Amino acid sequence: MARAQESGPVQDVIYLHNGSVIRGKILQQTPGDSVTIQILPGRILTFSTREVEAITMEEDFEEKALIQYRRTRRPVVMKSTGLYHRFSVGLGLGQGRWGVQGNGSLGYHIGYIVKPRLRVGLASGFDFYNGGVITPVMAEAQADLVFKKVTPVARVQLGYGFGISSGWANEVFRGGPVGQVALGFRFRTRTRFEWMLTGGFKAQQTYQEFMDWPPGQITAGGIWVQPDPGLVTGTRRYQRTFIELGIGF
C-alpha cells in the first residue's frame, strides 16, 4: 500500500480489488487488518485489508476548485455600520525655514459608521516636522460620495496638536490648533480590510523659540567676525500638501 504526497489540497484514496475508488480522510489504518475512512461528515466506512488494492494520497480537485471559487467569487465586504479603525502613513511637502521641506506622519483613526456613507471619529498619531514632533488629537468626519467597491471620499479633521519633542535648532517648540481637508478613494476588498488613499492640505500652528545666527564676515584686517546670535520667538504655521495611505477594518 502506497501513500504519495501531492501539493495543494489533498485527500486519501482507497482502491479496492472490485474496482471501487473511495475518497476521503483515513481515520485509522491497522496493517494486515483493516482501514477506516471518513467520506462525508458522519459517514465512516471500514474495509478489510484483503479488499484493498492500494492506498494513495492525491490532489483534491473539488477542494481546490472551491478554494479558487472563494477567492474570486467572495462578495466585497460593504461595512455599513459599527466601529471602524484605520492606520495611516503620510508624506507632506511645504515651505520650511530653509526652503521647501517634507515631513512624515503616522496616524491611528477610530470612530463609528453612522450611516453607510458617513463616518465620525477621532484621529491621533505623530507628525514629524523639522522644528519638532507633534501629536495631533483631532475630530474627523468622512463622507463617501457613493457606496461602492471603489468609493470617492472626502474627509475633514480639526483639533489640537501637542508638541512632544523639539528639533535640534529649537529652544522651545509648542503645538497649537491643527486642521486638514482631504479627498481620495476608499478601496473595499473581499476581506474585512479596506484601503484608503487620500491627498489634501494640512495646517499646524506652533510656537517656537530658536537662536538665529547671523552670517559672519571678514574685516578689512582679515579677521573673521561672528556676530552674536539672537533669540527669535513667535508663532509659525506649518502648511503642507500631503498624500496619505491607510489600511482599515
PDB file of C-alpha atoms in Angstrom:
ATOM      1  CA  MET A   1       0.000   0.000   0.000  1.00  0.00           C
ATOM      2  CA  ALA A   2       1.498   3.335  -1.050  1.00  0.00           C
ATOM      3  CA  ARG A   3       0.745   6.866   0.008  1.00  0.00           C
ATOM      4  CA  ALA A   4       2.071   9.542  -2.384  1.00  0.00           C
ATOM      5  CA  GLN A   5       2.141  13.157  -1.193  1.00  0.00           C
ATOM      6  CA  GLU A   6       0.726  15.752  -3.627  1.00  0.00           C
ATOM      7  CA  SER A   7       0.925  19.536  -3.494  1.00  0.00           C
ATOM      8  CA  GLY A   8      -2.150  21.653  -2.729  1.00  0.00           C
ATOM      9  CA  PRO A   9      -5.292  20.306  -1.031  1.00  0.00           C
ATOM     10  CA  VAL A  10      -5.138  16.510  -0.851  1.00  0.00           C
ATOM     11  CA  GLN A  11      -7.332  13.565   0.080  1.00  0.00           C
ATOM     12  CA  ASP A  12      -6.829   9.902   0.865  1.00  0.00           C
ATOM     13  CA  VAL A  13      -7.877   7.480  -1.874  1.00  0.00           C
ATOM     14  CA  ILE A  14      -8.522   3.745  -1.400  1.00  0.00           C
ATOM     15  CA  TYR A  15      -8.561   1.494  -4.480  1.00  0.00           C
ATOM     16  CA  LEU A  16     -10.438  -1.791  -3.931  1.00  0.00           C
ATOM     17  CA  HIS A  17      -9.927  -5.048  -5.799  1.00  0.00           C
ATOM     18  CA  ASN A  18     -13.503  -4.873  -7.104  1.00  0.00           C
ATOM     19  CA  GLY A  19     -12.700  -1.626  -8.950  1.00  0.00           C
ATOM     20  CA  SER A  20     -14.278   0.769  -6.473  1.00  0.00           C
ATOM     21  CA  VAL A  21     -12.490   4.001  -5.565  1.00  0.00           C
ATOM     22  CA  ILE A  22     -13.152   5.531  -2.134  1.00  0.00           C
ATOM     23  CA  ARG A  23     -12.076   9.131  -1.454  1.00  0.00           C
ATOM     24  CA  GLY A  24     -11.972  10.853   1.928  1.00  0.00           C
ATOM     25  CA  LYS A  25      -9.823  11.033   5.062  1.00  0.00           C
ATOM     26  CA  ILE A  26      -8.313   7.937   6.638  1.00  0.00           C
ATOM     27  CA  LEU A  27      -9.088   7.843  10.342  1.00  0.00           C
ATOM     28  CA  GLN A  28      -7.367   4.581  11.264  1.00  0.00           C
ATOM     29  CA  GLN A  29      -5.195   2.058   9.478  1.00  0.00           C
ATOM     30  CA  THR A  30      -4.171  -1.258  11.027  1.00  0.00           C
ATOM     31  CA  PRO A  31      -1.648  -3.145   8.852  1.00  0.00           C
ATOM     32  CA  GLY A  32      -2.855  -6.621   7.966  1.00  0.00           C
ATOM     33  CA  ASP A  33      -6.286  -5.984   9.430  1.00  0.00           C
ATOM     34  CA  SER A  34      -8.426  -3.010   8.331  1.00  0.00           C
ATOM     35  CA  VAL A  35      -8.570   0.605   7.250  1.00  0.00           C
ATOM     36  CA  THR A  36     -11.225   3.151   8.277  1.00  0.00           C
ATOM     37  CA  ILE A  37     -12.021   6.189   6.116  1.00  0.00           C
ATOM     38  CA  GLN A  38     -14.434   9.092   6.504  1.00  0.00           C
ATOM     39  CA  ILE A  39     -16.021  10.019   3.177  1.00  0.00           C
ATOM     40  CA  LEU A  40     -18.511  12.609   4.447  1.00  0.00           C
ATOM     41  CA  PRO A  41     -19.040  14.265   7.821  1.00  0.00           C
ATOM     42  CA  GLY A  42     -20.591  11.486   9.895  1.00  0.00           C
ATOM     43  CA  ARG A  43     -20.193   8.815   7.161  1.00  0.00           C
ATOM     44  CA  ILE A  44     -17.441   6.326   8.049  1.00  0.00           C
ATOM     45  CA  LEU A  45     -16.534   3.120   6.173  1.00  0.00           C
ATOM     46  CA  THR A  46     -14.238   0.279   7.233  1.00  0.00           C
ATOM     47  CA  PHE A  47     -12.597  -2.187   4.810  1.00  0.00           C
ATOM     48  CA  SER A  48     -10.564  -5.296   5.383  1.00  0.00           C
ATOM     49  CA  THR A  49      -7.031  -5.044   4.032  1.00  0.00           C
ATOM     50  CA  ARG A  50      -7.850  -8.105   1.881  1.00  0.00           C
ATOM     51  CA  GLU A  51     -10.297  -5.897  -0.077  1.00  0.00           C
ATOM     52  CA  VAL A  52      -7.755  -3.106  -0.601  1.00  0.00           C
ATOM     53  CA  GLU A  53      -5.538  -2.982  -3.673  1.00  0.00           C
ATOM     54  CA  ALA A  54      -3.790   0.345  -2.953  1.00  0.00           C
ATOM     55  CA  ILE A  55      -3.962   3.442  -0.784  1.00  0.00           C
ATOM     56  CA  THR A  56      -2.719   6.777  -2.108  1.00  0.00           C
ATOM     57  CA  MET A  57      -2.879  10.466  -1.285  1.00  0.00           C
ATOM     58  CA  GLU A  58      -3.993  12.504  -4.284  1.00  0.00           C
ATOM     59  CA  GLU A  59      -4.854  16.090  -5.088  1.00  0.00           C
ATOM     60  CA  ASP A  60      -8.387  17.088  -4.093  1.00  0.00           C
ATOM     61  CA  PHE A  61      -9.614  18.823  -7.226  1.00  0.00           C
ATOM     62  CA  GLU A  62     -13.034  19.617  -5.764  1.00  0.00           C
ATOM     63  CA  GLU A  63     -11.496  21.357  -2.736  1.00  0.00           C
ATOM     64  CA  LYS A  64      -9.031  23.159  -4.989  1.00  0.00           C
ATOM     65  CA  ALA A  65     -11.874  24.431  -7.168  1.00  0.00           C
ATOM     66  CA  LEU A  66     -13.825  25.515  -4.071  1.00  0.00           C
ATOM     67  CA  ILE A  67     -10.833  27.475  -2.741  1.00  0.00           C
ATOM     68  CA  GLN A  68     -10.415  29.186  -6.089  1.00  0.00           C
ATOM     69  CA  TYR A  69     -14.122  30.000  -6.189  1.00  0.00           C
ATOM     70  CA  ARG A  70     -13.997  31.559  -2.721  1.00  0.00           C
ATOM     71  CA  ARG A  71     -11.023  33.683  -3.707  1.00  0.00           C
ATOM     72  CA  THR A  72     -12.594  35.049  -6.872  1.00  0.00           C
ATOM     73  CA  ARG A  73     -16.316  34.979  -6.125  1.00  0.00           C
ATOM     74  CA  ARG A  74     -16.411  36.047  -2.488  1.00  0.00           C
ATOM     75  CA  PRO A  75     -18.541  39.205  -2.260  1.00  0.00           C
ATOM     76  CA  VAL A  76     -16.923  42.546  -1.488  1.00  0.00           C
ATOM     77  CA  VAL A  77     -17.331  43.446   2.196  1.00  0.00           C
ATOM     78  CA  MET A  78     -19.540  46.562   2.347  1.00  0.00           C
ATOM     79  CA  LYS A  79     -19.476  47.558   6.015  1.00  0.00           C
ATOM     80  CA  SER A  80     -22.371  49.921   6.665  1.00  0.00           C
ATOM     81  CA  THR A  81     -22.418  50.267  10.463  1.00  0.00           C
ATOM     82  CA  GLY A  82     -20.294  49.703  13.552  1.00  0.00           C
ATOM     83  CA  LEU A  83     -16.820  50.737  14.680  1.00  0.00           C
ATOM     84  CA  TYR A  84     -14.016  51.451  12.246  1.00  0.00           C
ATOM     85  CA  HIS A  85     -10.245  51.502  12.729  1.00  0.00           C
ATOM     86  CA  ARG A  86      -7.567  52.761  10.363  1.00  0.00           C
ATOM     87  CA  PHE A  87      -3.780  53.002  10.438  1.00  0.00           C
ATOM     88  CA  SER A  88      -2.161  55.505   8.097  1.00  0.00           C
ATOM     89  CA  VAL A  89       1.197  56.754   6.886  1.00  0.00           C
ATOM     90  CA  GLY A  90       1.605  60.081   5.124  1.00  0.00           C
ATOM     91  CA  LEU A  91       4.085  62.381   3.439  1.00  0.00           C
ATOM     92  CA  GLY A  92       3.760  66.180   3.400  1.00  0.00           C
ATOM     93  CA  LEU A  93       5.521  68.878   1.409  1.00  0.00           C
ATOM     94  CA  GLY A  94       5.657  72.617   2.106  1.00  0.00           C
ATOM     95  CA  GLN A  95       7.734  75.706   2.749  1.00  0.00           C
ATOM     96  CA  GLY A  96      10.100  75.448   5.709  1.00  0.00           C
ATOM     97  CA  ARG A  97      12.694  77.638   7.381  1.00  0.00           C
ATOM     98  CA  TRP A  98      15.309  76.507   4.856  1.00  0.00           C
ATOM     99  CA  GLY A  99      13.167  76.265   1.751  1.00  0.00           C
ATOM    100  CA  VAL A 100      10.795  73.541   0.576  1.00  0.00           C
ATOM    101  CA  GLN A 101      10.802  70.653   3.054  1.00  0.00           C
ATOM    102  CA  GLY A 102       8.995  67.376   3.560  1.00  0.00           C
ATOM    103  CA  ASN A 103       7.685  65.691   6.667  1.00  0.00           C
ATOM    104  CA  GLY A 104       6.278  62.285   7.534  1.00  0.00           C
ATOM    105  CA  SER A 105       3.297  61.279   9.638  1.00  0.00           C
ATOM    106  CA  LEU A 106       1.865  58.195  11.308  1.00  0.00           C
ATOM    107  CA  GLY A 107      -1.778  58.029  12.332  1.00  0.00           C
ATOM    108  CA  TYR A 108      -4.426  55.949  14.057  1.00  0.00           C
ATOM    109  CA  HIS A 109      -8.138  56.596  13.498  1.00  0.00           C
ATOM    110  CA  ILE A 110     -11.110  55.181  15.386  1.00  0.00           C
ATOM    111  CA  GLY A 111     -14.771  56.024  15.076  1.00  0.00           C
ATOM    112  CA  TYR A 112     -18.271  54.916  14.209  1.00  0.00           C
ATOM    113  CA  ILE A 113     -20.044  54.399  10.905  1.00  0.00           C
ATOM    114  CA  VAL A 114     -23.195  56.448  11.489  1.00  0.00           C
ATOM    115  CA  LYS A 115     -24.598  55.732   8.024  1.00  0.00           C
ATOM    116  CA  PRO A 116     -23.200  53.698   5.128  1.00  0.00           C
ATOM    117  CA  ARG A 117     -21.770  56.915   3.671  1.00  0.00           C
ATOM    118  CA  LEU A 118     -20.945  58.859   6.869  1.00  0.00           C
ATOM    119  CA  ARG A 119     -18.256  58.192   9.483  1.00  0.00           C
ATOM    120  CA  VAL A 120     -17.272  60.265  12.525  1.00  0.00           C
ATOM    121  CA  GLY A 121     -14.423  59.617  14.913  1.00  0.00           C
ATOM    122  CA  LEU A 122     -11.079  60.642  16.387  1.00  0.00           C
ATOM    123  CA  ALA A 123      -7.580  60.664  14.937  1.00  0.00           C
ATOM    124  CA  SER A 124      -4.159  60.884  16.549  1.00  0.00           C
ATOM    125  CA  GLY A 125      -0.564  59.912  15.851  1.00  0.00           C
ATOM    126  CA  PHE A 126       2.736  61.645  15.147  1.00  0.00           C
ATOM    127  CA  ASP A 127       3.682  64.430  12.711  1.00  0.00           C
ATOM    128  CA  PHE A 128       7.413  64.885  12.195  1.00  0.00           C
ATOM    129  CA  TYR A 129       8.451  68.466  11.338  1.00  0.00           C
ATOM    130  CA  ASN A 130      11.913  69.986  11.195  1.00  0.00           C
ATOM    131  CA  GLY A 131      11.026  72.057  14.272  1.00  0.00           C
ATOM    132  CA  GLY A 132       9.872  69.085  16.341  1.00  0.00           C
ATOM    133  CA  VAL A 133       7.338  66.295  16.732  1.00  0.00           C
ATOM    134  CA  ILE A 134       3.606  66.974  17.072  1.00  0.00           C
ATOM    135  CA  THR A 135       0.949  64.598  18.404  1.00  0.00           C
ATOM    136  CA  PRO A 136      -2.378  65.786  16.983  1.00  0.00           C
ATOM    137  CA  VAL A 137      -5.725  64.911  18.559  1.00  0.00           C
ATOM    138  CA  MET A 138      -8.482  65.628  16.062  1.00  0.00           C
ATOM    139  CA  ALA A 139     -12.161  65.021  15.483  1.00  0.00           C
ATOM    140  CA  GLU A 140     -12.809  63.737  11.991  1.00  0.00           C
ATOM    141  CA  ALA A 141     -15.756  63.322   9.650  1.00  0.00           C
ATOM    142  CA  GLN A 142     -15.660  61.229   6.478  1.00  0.00           C
ATOM    143  CA  ALA A 143     -18.228  61.179   3.699  1.00  0.00           C
ATOM    144  CA  ASP A 144     -18.362  58.522   0.984  1.00  0.00           C
ATOM    145  CA  LEU A 145     -19.745  60.114  -2.152  1.00  0.00           C
ATOM    146  CA  VAL A 146     -21.117  56.731  -3.272  1.00  0.00           C
ATOM    147  CA  PHE A 147     -21.397  53.329  -1.582  1.00  0.00           C
ATOM    148  CA  LYS A 148     -19.452  51.053  -3.908  1.00  0.00           C
ATOM    149  CA  LYS A 149     -16.335  48.894  -4.028  1.00  0.00           C
ATOM    150  CA  VAL A 150     -14.245  51.908  -5.103  1.00  0.00           C
ATOM    151  CA  THR A 151     -15.639  54.991  -3.400  1.00  0.00           C
ATOM    152  CA  PRO A 152     -14.631  58.662  -3.709  1.00  0.00           C
ATOM    153  CA  VAL A 153     -14.286  60.015  -0.174  1.00  0.00           C
ATOM    154  CA  ALA A 154     -13.971  63.451   1.472  1.00  0.00           C
ATOM    155  CA  ARG A 155     -12.513  63.977   4.956  1.00  0.00           C
ATOM    156  CA  VAL A 156     -12.285  66.921   7.376  1.00  0.00           C
ATOM    157  CA  GLN A 157     -10.240  66.913  10.606  1.00  0.00           C
ATOM    158  CA  LEU A 158      -9.994  69.614  13.295  1.00  0.00           C
ATOM    159  CA  GLY A 159      -8.229  69.579  16.633  1.00  0.00           C
ATOM    160  CA  TYR A 160      -5.106  70.477  18.566  1.00  0.00           C
ATOM    161  CA  GLY A 161      -1.534  69.344  18.076  1.00  0.00           C
ATOM    162  CA  PHE A 162       0.687  68.888  21.135  1.00  0.00           C
ATOM    163  CA  GLY A 163       4.422  69.479  20.774  1.00  0.00           C
ATOM    164  CA  ILE A 164       6.138  66.491  22.375  1.00  0.00           C
ATOM    165  CA  SER A 165       9.701  66.967  21.133  1.00  0.00           C
ATOM    166  CA  SER A 166      11.705  69.884  19.738  1.00  0.00           C
ATOM    167  CA  GLY A 167      14.133  69.769  16.841  1.00  0.00           C
ATOM    168  CA  TRP A 168      17.865  70.324  17.124  1.00  0.00           C
ATOM    169  CA  ALA A 169      17.582  74.024  16.205  1.00  0.00           C
ATOM    170  CA  ASN A 170      14.753  74.905  18.597  1.00  0.00           C
ATOM    171  CA  GLU A 171      14.926  76.008  22.204  1.00  0.00           C
ATOM    172  CA  VAL A 172      11.135  75.805  22.623  1.00  0.00           C
ATOM    173  CA  PHE A 173       8.564  74.003  20.458  1.00  0.00           C
ATOM    174  CA  ARG A 174       4.873  74.012  21.359  1.00  0.00           C
ATOM    175  CA  GLY A 175       1.862  72.942  19.382  1.00  0.00           C
ATOM    176  CA  GLY A 176      -1.419  74.618  18.562  1.00  0.00           C
ATOM    177  CA  PRO A 177      -4.611  74.257  16.517  1.00  0.00           C
ATOM    178  CA  VAL A 178      -4.465  71.858  13.572  1.00  0.00           C
ATOM    179  CA  GLY A 179      -6.806  71.122  10.693  1.00  0.00           C
ATOM    180  CA  GLN A 180      -6.816  69.299   7.412  1.00  0.00           C
ATOM    181  CA  VAL A 181      -9.060  68.560   4.453  1.00  0.00           C
ATOM    182  CA  ALA A 182      -8.585  65.675   2.045  1.00  0.00           C
ATOM    183  CA  LEU A 183     -10.086  63.958  -0.974  1.00  0.00           C
ATOM    184  CA  GLY A 184      -9.375  60.461  -2.185  1.00  0.00           C
ATOM    185  CA  PHE A 185     -10.671  56.950  -2.652  1.00  0.00           C
ATOM    186  CA  ARG A 186     -11.688  54.041  -0.436  1.00  0.00           C
ATOM    187  CA  PHE A 187     -10.966  50.588  -1.875  1.00  0.00           C
ATOM    188  CA  ARG A 188     -13.105  47.846  -0.338  1.00  0.00           C
ATOM    189  CA  THR A 189     -11.947  44.226  -0.631  1.00  0.00           C
ATOM    190  CA  ARG A 190     -13.353  40.719  -0.275  1.00  0.00           C
ATOM    191  CA  THR A 191     -11.929  40.581   3.265  1.00  0.00           C
ATOM    192  CA  ARG A 192     -12.670  42.753   6.296  1.00  0.00           C
ATOM    193  CA  PHE A 193      -9.790  45.082   5.367  1.00  0.00           C
ATOM    194  CA  GLU A 194     -10.029  48.152   3.145  1.00  0.00           C
ATOM    195  CA  TRP A 195      -7.524  50.605   1.696  1.00  0.00           C
ATOM    196  CA  MET A 196      -7.775  54.381   1.653  1.00  0.00           C
ATOM    197  CA  LEU A 197      -5.664  56.727  -0.492  1.00  0.00           C
ATOM    198  CA  THR A 198      -6.130  60.462   0.057  1.00  0.00           C
ATOM    199  CA  GLY A 199      -4.416  63.756  -0.615  1.00  0.00           C
ATOM    200  CA  GLY A 200      -5.085  67.231   0.678  1.00  0.00           C
ATOM    201  CA  PHE A 201      -3.945  70.217   2.698  1.00  0.00           C
ATOM    202  CA  LYS A 202      -2.930  70.392   6.375  1.00  0.00           C
ATOM    203  CA  ALA A 203      -2.151  73.414   8.597  1.00  0.00           C
ATOM    204  CA  GLN A 204      -0.498  73.168  12.029  1.00  0.00           C
ATOM    205  CA  GLN A 205       0.015  76.222  14.259  1.00  0.00           C
ATOM    206  CA  THR A 206       3.083  76.219  16.565  1.00  0.00           C
ATOM    207  CA  TYR A 207       5.022  78.476  18.921  1.00  0.00           C
ATOM    208  CA  GLN A 208       8.807  78.328  18.620  1.00  0.00           C
ATOM    209  CA  GLU A 209      11.921  79.864  20.125  1.00  0.00           C
ATOM    210  CA  PHE A 210      15.270  79.386  18.415  1.00  0.00           C
ATOM    211  CA  MET A 211      18.664  81.052  18.095  1.00  0.00           C
ATOM    212  CA  ASP A 212      19.288  82.905  14.846  1.00  0.00           C
ATOM    213  CA  TRP A 213      22.946  83.028  13.837  1.00  0.00           C
ATOM    214  CA  PRO A 214      23.700  85.968  11.514  1.00  0.00           C
ATOM    215  CA  PRO A 215      26.278  85.283   8.805  1.00  0.00           C
ATOM    216  CA  GLY A 216      29.876  86.035   9.760  1.00  0.00           C
ATOM    217  CA  GLN A 217      32.160  88.336   7.831  1.00  0.00           C
ATOM    218  CA  ILE A 218      35.852  89.132   7.337  1.00  0.00           C
ATOM    219  CA  THR A 219      37.016  92.620   8.357  1.00  0.00           C
ATOM    220  CA  ALA A 220      39.451  94.792   6.402  1.00  0.00           C
ATOM    221  CA  GLY A 221      42.218  93.460   8.615  1.00  0.00           C
ATOM    222  CA  GLY A 222      41.443  89.866   7.619  1.00  0.00           C
ATOM    223  CA  ILE A 223      39.802  88.945  10.910  1.00  0.00           C
ATOM    224  CA  TRP A 224      36.719  86.725  10.937  1.00  0.00           C
ATOM    225  CA  VAL A 225      33.924  88.253  12.955  1.00  0.00           C
ATOM    226  CA  GLN A 226      30.873  86.247  14.012  1.00  0.00           C
ATOM    227  CA  PRO A 227      28.016  88.398  15.339  1.00  0.00           C
ATOM    228  CA  ASP A 228      26.276  87.187  18.464  1.00  0.00           C
ATOM    229  CA  PRO A 229      23.150  85.110  17.850  1.00  0.00           C
ATOM    230  CA  GLY A 230      19.734  86.491  18.610  1.00  0.00           C
ATOM    231  CA  LEU A 231      16.758  84.692  20.117  1.00  0.00           C
ATOM    232  CA  VAL A 232      13.812  84.514  17.714  1.00  0.00           C
ATOM    233  CA  THR A 233      10.381  83.898  19.217  1.00  0.00           C
ATOM    234  CA  GLY A 234       6.912  83.718  17.753  1.00  0.00           C
ATOM    235  CA  THR A 235       4.249  81.594  16.124  1.00  0.00           C
ATOM    236  CA  ARG A 236       4.762  79.614  12.975  1.00  0.00           C
ATOM    237  CA  ARG A 237       2.247  77.774  10.844  1.00  0.00           C
ATOM    238  CA  TYR A 238       3.257  74.614   9.021  1.00  0.00           C
ATOM    239  CA  GLN A 239       1.242  74.363   5.802  1.00  0.00           C
ATOM    240  CA  ARG A 240       1.596  71.102   3.963  1.00  0.00           C
ATOM    241  CA  THR A 241       0.207  69.476   0.866  1.00  0.00           C
ATOM    242  CA  PHE A 242       0.134  65.790   1.718  1.00  0.00           C
ATOM    243  CA  ILE A 243      -0.631  62.311   0.472  1.00  0.00           C
ATOM    244  CA  GLU A 244      -1.724  59.527   2.821  1.00  0.00           C
ATOM    245  CA  LEU A 245      -2.194  55.769   2.566  1.00  0.00           C
ATOM    246  CA  GLY A 246      -4.255  53.898   5.145  1.00  0.00           C
ATOM    247  CA  ILE A 247      -5.483  50.389   5.862  1.00  0.00           C
ATOM    248  CA  GLY A 248      -8.633  49.945   7.901  1.00  0.00           C
ATOM    249  CA  PHE A 249     -11.177  47.452   9.125  1.00  0.00           C
TER     250      PHE A 249
END
